[in-house]
Amino acid sequence: MEIQNKFCEGSLDYRQKGHIDSRMEELAALYDVSEFCKDNNEKMEYSSQALYGQEIKKGVLLADWLFEWDSGSETMEMKQFFWRMVEQMWRESLDREDAEVISCSLGEQEGFAHDLKSYIKARRKILEGMTEPREYARMMPSCFGNSVFAEGIEEEMQNIEDFALHTKELTLNLSVLNDEALEIYGRCHKDGNLAMKELDSRLLACSPDYKHQSQLRFEFSYIDEEGDTHIKKVTCHPHLKLVKKNSDYRIYFAWRDDLVGDGKKVLVGRIGRHGW
């Protein structure tokens, strides 16, 4: 699955939200999106003619504003910031067949991603519509940045029957784990049982599996301070149920690990059958 991130050049028009000088916060939010795209080997795309021809103040085009290089200008920092963002973008956007498009804008606009939160939401929406387990697994890291997934996690995912029917539920469960699990765990004073009870009240079901802990050890990679990659086995016995409460389909996870994810991420060990 290819993602095409397209910038709406018209969102720069001063008649929409005021002149460019007053939009630094919006520009910073959009810059975060372009940084995210770069980190995932993607780019935000634009049409240079449409971009530089936008009227960003009354009677002033973006090209005129950007190339008016006055080191004493109060807007110099903003211009430099804008240039850094454009350097990360891809010039001359062309529609590509079979690509899923995420439209991005400067400032909030219905149907567009304007900051990291709305952009991640758009990526997860695409994830919900995927039909192939491997394709879904490849996109998970870019949708759930506060999670670390076990090596080869996609292998078991292929055993989920009618996978496409469950992607919306799967995305919801992974979203809650990614966005809230560590906060819940900390609020429960690192009491896993209390934290599981809260997740149980939020989702279909969450429970431990102490009986099979020895069979629920999964390999995770991490990078040490010297930049070397290591593999560590971590037990992931808490699990979320999928489809129904007595289902064999589950998401096994661990709240955190000091090495994998530096103690700041949830570890997802298996998505699929329980295995016994």
Short mmCIF file of C-alpha atoms in Angstrom, two decimals:
data_model
loop_
_atom_site.label_atom_id
_atom_site.label_comp_id
_atom_site.label_asym_id
_atom_site.label_seq_id
_atom_site.Cartn_x
_atom_site.Cartn_y
_atom_site.Cartn_z
CA MET A 1 0.00 0.00 0.00
CA GLU A 2 1.41 3.38 -1.04
CA ILE A 3 0.47 6.53 0.86
CA GLN A 4 0.43 9.80 -1.06
CA ASN A 5 0.58 12.86 1.19
CA LYS A 6 -0.72 15.85 -0.74
CA PHE A 7 -0.51 19.44 0.47
CA CYS A 8 -3.50 21.68 -0.22
CA GLU A 9 -1.79 24.81 -1.52
CA GLY A 10 -5.03 26.78 -1.23
CA SER A 11 -4.87 26.54 2.56
CA LEU A 12 -2.19 29.26 2.39
CA ASP A 13 -4.66 31.79 0.97
CA TYR A 14 -4.93 34.69 3.42
CA ARG A 15 -8.69 34.94 2.83
CA GLN A 16 -9.17 31.63 4.61
CA LYS A 17 -7.45 32.28 7.93
CA GLY A 18 -5.57 35.54 7.75
CA HIS A 19 -2.15 36.55 6.47
CA ILE A 20 0.88 34.31 6.80
CA ASP A 21 2.59 36.32 9.55
CA SER A 22 -0.07 35.27 12.06
CA ARG A 23 0.10 31.54 11.29
CA MET A 24 3.33 30.39 12.92
CA GLU A 25 1.60 27.82 15.18
CA GLU A 26 -0.19 26.32 12.20
CA LEU A 27 3.07 26.19 10.25
CA ALA A 28 4.85 24.46 13.15
CA ALA A 29 2.06 21.86 13.30
CA LEU A 30 2.30 21.19 9.56
CA TYR A 31 6.09 20.99 9.82
CA ASP A 32 5.65 18.16 12.36
CA VAL A 33 3.61 16.30 9.74
CA SER A 34 6.30 16.77 7.07
CA GLU A 35 8.94 15.53 9.57
CA PHE A 36 6.81 12.47 10.30
CA CYS A 37 6.51 11.74 6.58
CA LYS A 38 10.28 12.03 6.17
CA ASP A 39 10.90 9.67 9.10
CA ASN A 40 8.68 7.10 7.35
CA ASN A 41 10.44 7.48 3.98
CA GLU A 42 7.52 9.44 2.56
CA LYS A 43 7.16 13.03 1.47
CA MET A 44 4.43 15.60 1.45
CA GLU A 45 3.81 16.58 -2.17
CA TYR A 46 2.87 19.89 -3.74
CA SER A 47 2.58 21.69 -7.05
CA SER A 48 5.23 24.43 -7.19
CA GLN A 49 3.12 26.62 -9.47
CA ALA A 50 0.11 26.42 -7.18
CA LEU A 51 2.22 26.81 -4.03
CA TYR A 52 4.24 29.88 -4.94
CA GLY A 53 1.26 31.52 -6.62
CA GLN A 54 -0.83 31.62 -3.42
CA GLU A 55 -1.79 35.06 -2.15
CA ILE A 56 -0.67 34.91 1.48
CA LYS A 57 -1.33 38.60 2.18
CA LYS A 58 -3.45 41.01 0.23
CA GLY A 59 -1.56 41.57 -3.01
CA VAL A 60 1.46 39.48 -1.89
CA LEU A 61 2.23 36.07 -3.37
CA LEU A 62 4.09 33.41 -1.41
CA ALA A 63 7.01 33.60 -3.86
CA ASP A 64 7.39 37.35 -3.29
CA TRP A 65 7.19 36.96 0.49
CA LEU A 66 9.70 34.09 0.63
CA PHE A 67 12.30 35.66 -1.63
CA GLU A 68 12.15 39.06 0.05
CA TRP A 69 15.16 38.18 2.23
CA ASP A 70 15.45 40.90 4.87
CA SER A 71 17.60 39.70 7.78
CA GLY A 72 16.02 42.31 10.02
CA SER A 73 12.47 41.22 9.28
CA GLU A 74 10.35 39.94 12.15
CA THR A 75 9.13 37.19 9.83
CA MET A 76 12.62 35.95 8.93
CA GLU A 77 12.43 33.03 11.37
CA MET A 78 9.10 32.02 9.91
CA LYS A 79 10.46 32.17 6.36
CA GLN A 80 13.42 29.98 7.31
CA PHE A 81 11.03 27.55 8.98
CA PHE A 82 8.88 27.45 5.85
CA TRP A 83 11.93 26.79 3.65
CA ARG A 84 12.99 23.88 5.85
CA MET A 85 9.55 22.38 5.45
CA VAL A 86 9.50 22.85 1.66
CA GLU A 87 12.93 21.20 1.39
CA GLN A 88 11.39 18.07 2.92
CA MET A 89 8.47 18.09 0.51
CA TRP A 90 8.24 16.63 -2.98
CA ARG A 91 7.76 19.03 -5.84
CA GLU A 92 5.20 18.55 -8.63
CA SER A 93 2.54 16.30 -7.14
CA LEU A 94 0.99 13.82 -9.56
CA ASP A 95 -1.90 11.50 -8.78
CA ARG A 96 -0.74 7.89 -8.59
CA GLU A 97 -3.01 4.98 -9.30
CA ASP A 98 -3.70 2.70 -6.32
CA ALA A 99 -2.21 5.18 -3.83
CA GLU A 100 -4.18 6.13 -0.73
CA VAL A 101 -4.23 9.92 -0.47
CA ILE A 102 -3.94 11.92 2.74
CA SER A 103 -4.70 15.57 2.10
CA CYS A 104 -2.83 18.02 4.35
CA SER A 105 -3.44 21.69 5.00
CA LEU A 106 -2.02 24.70 6.79
CA GLY A 107 -4.48 25.19 9.63
CA GLU A 108 -7.55 23.19 10.51
CA GLN A 109 -9.81 22.43 7.60
CA GLU A 110 -12.52 19.78 7.32
CA GLY A 111 -11.33 16.64 5.59
CA PHE A 112 -7.63 17.58 5.85
CA ALA A 113 -4.80 16.67 8.21
CA HIS A 114 -3.32 19.83 9.72
CA ASP A 115 -1.29 18.47 12.64
CA LEU A 116 0.21 15.20 13.81
CA LYS A 117 -2.92 14.09 15.67
CA SER A 118 -5.22 14.52 12.67
CA TYR A 119 -2.59 13.04 10.36
CA ILE A 120 -2.22 9.86 12.46
CA LYS A 121 -6.01 9.61 12.55
CA ALA A 122 -6.05 9.69 8.73
CA ARG A 123 -3.40 6.95 8.54
CA ARG A 124 -5.38 4.76 10.94
CA LYS A 125 -8.47 5.27 8.79
CA ILE A 126 -6.55 3.84 5.84
CA LEU A 127 -5.37 0.98 8.05
CA GLU A 128 -8.98 0.11 8.88
CA GLY A 129 -9.68 -0.50 5.21
CA MET A 130 -6.80 -2.86 4.52
CA THR A 131 -7.57 -6.45 3.61
CA GLU A 132 -4.17 -8.19 3.72
CA PRO A 133 -2.48 -9.04 7.06
CA ARG A 134 1.07 -8.43 5.81
CA GLU A 135 0.12 -5.08 4.34
CA TYR A 136 -1.61 -4.15 7.60
CA ALA A 137 1.42 -5.21 9.65
CA ARG A 138 3.80 -3.16 7.50
CA MET A 139 1.82 -0.01 8.23
CA MET A 140 1.32 -0.59 11.98
CA PRO A 141 4.56 1.07 13.16
CA SER A 142 3.70 4.34 11.41
CA CYS A 143 0.21 4.37 12.95
CA PHE A 144 1.15 3.36 16.48
CA GLY A 145 4.34 5.19 17.36
CA ASN A 146 4.12 4.44 21.08
CA SER A 147 4.16 0.69 20.43
CA VAL A 148 6.87 -1.83 19.58
CA PHE A 149 5.85 -4.93 17.62
CA ALA A 150 7.50 -8.33 17.98
CA GLU A 151 9.68 -9.72 15.22
CA GLY A 152 7.58 -11.64 12.68
CA ILE A 153 4.28 -10.55 14.21
CA GLU A 154 2.61 -10.68 10.79
CA GLU A 155 3.02 -14.47 10.56
CA GLU A 156 0.31 -15.23 13.13
CA MET A 157 -1.92 -12.42 11.80
CA GLN A 158 -2.35 -14.42 8.59
CA ASN A 159 -4.28 -17.05 10.54
CA ILE A 160 -7.11 -14.64 11.36
CA GLU A 161 -10.05 -15.79 9.24
CA ASP A 162 -11.87 -13.08 7.27
CA PHE A 163 -9.14 -10.65 8.29
CA ALA A 164 -10.72 -7.72 6.44
CA LEU A 165 -13.85 -7.98 8.60
CA HIS A 166 -11.83 -7.35 11.76
CA THR A 167 -9.46 -4.53 10.82
CA LYS A 168 -11.67 -1.79 12.26
CA GLU A 169 -11.86 -3.54 15.64
CA LEU A 170 -8.16 -4.39 15.54
CA THR A 171 -7.25 -0.77 14.80
CA LEU A 172 -9.43 0.45 17.68
CA ASN A 173 -7.77 -1.92 20.16
CA LEU A 174 -4.26 -1.08 18.99
CA SER A 175 -5.11 2.64 19.15
CA VAL A 176 -6.23 2.42 22.78
CA LEU A 177 -3.13 0.40 23.70
CA ASN A 178 -0.84 2.83 21.91
CA ASP A 179 -2.46 6.06 23.09
CA GLU A 180 -3.53 5.23 26.63
CA ALA A 181 -2.03 2.03 28.05
CA LEU A 182 1.10 3.56 29.58
CA GLU A 183 -0.89 6.42 31.09
CA ILE A 184 -3.36 3.92 32.58
CA TYR A 185 -0.51 1.74 33.87
CA GLY A 186 1.15 4.71 35.55
CA ARG A 187 -2.12 5.94 37.04
CA CYS A 188 -2.65 2.47 38.51
CA HIS A 189 0.79 2.74 40.17
CA LYS A 190 2.16 0.05 37.83
CA ASP A 191 -0.36 -2.48 39.14
CA GLY A 192 -0.99 -4.58 36.03
CA ASN A 193 -4.17 -6.14 37.39
CA LEU A 194 -5.77 -2.76 38.07
CA ALA A 195 -4.67 -1.50 34.66
CA MET A 196 -6.15 -4.57 32.95
CA LYS A 197 -9.46 -3.96 34.73
CA GLU A 198 -9.58 -0.45 33.29
CA LEU A 199 -8.85 -1.70 29.78
CA ASP A 200 -11.47 -4.41 30.31
CA SER A 201 -14.05 -1.68 30.99
CA ARG A 202 -13.01 0.22 27.87
CA LEU A 203 -12.74 -2.56 25.30
CA LEU A 204 -14.34 -5.96 24.67
CA ALA A 205 -12.19 -7.76 27.25
CA CYS A 206 -8.73 -7.63 28.81
CA SER A 207 -7.32 -10.32 31.08
CA PRO A 208 -4.04 -12.00 32.11
CA ASP A 209 -2.80 -15.44 31.12
CA TYR A 210 -0.49 -16.46 33.93
CA LYS A 211 -0.86 -20.16 33.11
CA HIS A 212 0.86 -19.90 29.72
CA GLN A 213 3.47 -17.23 30.45
CA SER A 214 6.34 -19.50 29.41
CA GLN A 215 4.72 -19.85 25.96
CA LEU A 216 4.12 -16.14 25.60
CA ARG A 217 7.69 -14.92 25.20
CA PHE A 218 8.29 -12.96 22.02
CA GLU A 219 11.38 -11.50 20.38
CA PHE A 220 11.76 -7.73 20.16
CA SER A 221 14.63 -5.74 18.70
CA TYR A 222 16.14 -2.66 20.29
CA ILE A 223 19.16 -0.42 19.74
CA ASP A 224 21.62 0.20 22.57
CA GLU A 225 23.52 3.39 23.39
CA GLU A 226 26.32 2.41 21.00
CA GLY A 227 23.86 2.00 18.13
CA ASP A 228 24.04 -1.80 18.07
CA THR A 229 20.87 -3.83 17.49
CA HIS A 230 19.92 -6.56 19.96
CA ILE A 231 17.08 -9.06 20.33
CA LYS A 232 15.36 -9.57 23.67
CA LYS A 233 12.61 -12.01 24.61
CA VAL A 234 9.79 -10.42 26.60
CA THR A 235 6.77 -12.10 28.19
CA CYS A 236 3.47 -10.68 26.91
CA HIS A 237 0.64 -12.38 28.79
CA PRO A 238 -1.98 -9.60 29.29
CA HIS A 239 -4.28 -9.75 26.28
CA LEU A 240 -7.21 -8.03 24.64
CA LYS A 241 -9.93 -10.24 23.16
CA LEU A 242 -11.07 -9.66 19.59
CA VAL A 243 -14.42 -10.46 17.94
CA LYS A 244 -16.09 -11.90 21.08
CA LYS A 245 -15.21 -12.63 24.70
CA ASN A 246 -14.64 -16.35 24.14
CA SER A 247 -12.75 -15.84 20.89
CA ASP A 248 -9.37 -17.40 20.16
CA TYR A 249 -8.25 -14.11 18.58
CA ARG A 250 -6.28 -11.87 20.89
CA ILE A 251 -3.67 -9.14 21.17
CA TYR A 252 -0.95 -10.16 23.62
CA PHE A 253 1.07 -7.29 25.05
CA ALA A 254 3.42 -6.14 27.80
CA TRP A 255 3.02 -2.76 29.49
CA ARG A 256 6.65 -1.73 29.04
CA ASP A 257 10.28 -2.86 29.09
CA ASP A 258 13.35 -0.93 30.23
CA LEU A 259 15.35 -1.84 27.11
CA VAL A 260 12.78 -2.35 24.36
CA GLY A 261 11.28 1.07 23.73
CA ASP A 262 13.32 2.56 26.62
CA GLY A 263 10.44 1.94 29.00
CA LYS A 264 8.28 4.41 27.06
CA LYS A 265 6.35 2.12 24.73
CA VAL A 266 3.85 -0.72 24.88
CA LEU A 267 5.12 -4.04 23.54
CA VAL A 268 2.78 -6.04 21.29
CA GLY A 269 3.88 -9.67 21.09
CA ARG A 270 1.17 -11.47 19.14
CA ILE A 271 -1.95 -10.63 17.17
CA GLY A 272 -4.03 -13.70 16.38
CA ARG A 273 -4.80 -17.08 17.94
CA HIS A 274 -3.88 -17.96 21.50
CA GLY A 275 -1.96 -21.05 20.37
CA TRP A 276 -3.40 -23.82 22.61
#
